[in-house]
Short mmCIF file of C-alpha atoms in Angstrom, two decimals:
data_model
loop_
_atom_site.label_atom_id
_atom_site.label_comp_id
_atom_site.label_asym_id
_atom_site.label_seq_id
_atom_site.Cartn_x
_atom_site.Cartn_y
_atom_site.Cartn_z
CA MET A 28 30.92 27.50 -7.84
CA GLY A 29 31.93 26.29 -11.28
CA ILE A 30 30.75 27.52 -14.61
CA PHE A 31 28.77 24.35 -15.32
CA ASP A 32 27.12 24.00 -11.90
CA PHE A 33 23.82 25.22 -13.30
CA LEU A 34 23.59 22.04 -15.41
CA LYS A 35 23.61 19.75 -12.39
CA PRO A 36 20.20 18.66 -11.13
CA ARG A 37 19.29 20.35 -7.89
CA ALA A 38 18.23 18.42 -4.85
CA PRO A 39 14.59 19.06 -3.93
CA ASN A 40 14.20 21.57 -1.16
CA SER A 41 12.72 20.51 2.14
CA ALA A 42 9.43 22.31 1.48
CA SER A 43 8.71 20.29 -1.66
CA VAL A 44 9.69 17.03 0.08
CA ALA A 45 7.40 17.85 3.02
CA LYS A 46 4.57 18.76 0.64
CA GLU A 47 4.86 15.43 -1.20
CA ARG A 48 4.94 13.47 2.07
CA LEU A 49 1.84 15.30 3.28
CA ARG A 50 0.01 14.43 0.05
CA ILE A 51 0.81 10.75 0.58
CA ILE A 52 -0.37 10.85 4.20
CA VAL A 53 -3.61 12.62 3.28
CA ALA A 54 -4.31 10.09 0.50
CA GLN A 55 -3.75 7.18 2.90
CA GLU A 56 -6.01 8.74 5.53
CA ARG A 57 -8.79 9.27 2.98
CA ALA A 58 -8.52 5.67 1.82
CA GLN A 59 -8.75 4.39 5.40
CA ARG A 60 -11.64 6.69 6.25
CA ASP A 61 -13.67 5.49 3.26
CA ALA A 62 -12.92 1.79 3.91
CA PRO A 63 -15.80 -0.36 5.15
CA ASP A 64 -15.88 -1.25 8.85
CA TYR A 65 -15.65 -4.98 8.15
CA LEU A 66 -12.31 -4.78 6.31
CA PRO A 67 -10.00 -5.44 9.32
CA THR A 68 -12.12 -8.42 10.39
CA LEU A 69 -12.19 -9.78 6.85
CA ARG A 70 -8.42 -9.45 6.56
CA ARG A 71 -7.87 -11.23 9.89
CA GLU A 72 -10.23 -14.09 9.02
CA LEU A 73 -8.66 -14.53 5.58
CA LEU A 74 -5.26 -14.74 7.23
CA GLU A 75 -6.52 -17.47 9.59
CA VAL A 76 -7.83 -19.53 6.66
CA LEU A 77 -4.66 -19.09 4.61
CA LYS A 78 -2.48 -20.13 7.55
CA LYS A 79 -4.22 -23.53 7.53
CA TYR A 80 -2.68 -24.24 4.12
CA VAL A 81 0.32 -21.94 3.68
CA ASN A 82 2.83 -20.34 6.03
CA VAL A 83 2.07 -16.73 5.09
CA ASP A 84 3.31 -13.51 6.66
CA PRO A 85 0.49 -11.34 8.12
CA ASP A 86 1.88 -8.32 6.27
CA ALA A 87 1.66 -10.22 2.96
CA ILE A 88 -2.12 -9.78 2.76
CA GLN A 89 -3.65 -6.61 1.36
CA VAL A 90 -7.40 -6.06 1.09
CA LYS A 91 -8.72 -3.04 -0.80
CA VAL A 92 -12.20 -1.84 -1.67
CA SER A 93 -12.72 0.54 -4.58
CA GLN A 94 -15.48 1.90 -6.78
CA GLU A 95 -15.40 1.26 -10.53
CA GLY A 96 -18.20 1.79 -13.01
CA GLY A 97 -20.88 1.95 -10.35
CA HIS A 98 -19.72 -1.29 -8.73
CA GLU A 99 -17.86 -1.84 -5.51
CA LEU A 100 -14.76 -4.02 -6.02
CA LEU A 101 -12.96 -6.07 -3.40
CA GLU A 102 -9.30 -6.64 -4.28
CA LEU A 103 -7.34 -9.26 -2.37
CA SER A 104 -3.58 -9.54 -2.80
CA VAL A 105 -1.57 -12.27 -1.08
CA ALA A 106 2.20 -12.62 -1.46
CA LEU A 107 2.85 -16.33 -1.10
CA PRO A 108 6.23 -17.59 0.10
CA ASP A 109 8.58 -19.38 -2.31
CA LYS A 110 8.44 -23.15 -2.34
CA ALA A 111 11.20 -24.70 -0.22
CA GLY A 112 13.56 -26.76 -2.34
CA GLY A 113 11.50 -26.20 -5.48
#
């Protein structure tokens, strides 16, 4: 142990890493629990429509529902592939 070892940043201990991972898992579970029942069907149907026009990866579509200012918002995010040769 050197004299300047106390200046080096310490790696997080396993308890703090586990605690942070648990927070993320709990947040994801809450978001899924509060999601409307129609969301998986909506996502699947949107994917079917998009595939008619664009070759899109199924994992490239994200559908989220949130509350903002007393209104329910539907957020749709689609990562489109790059144009070939463009």
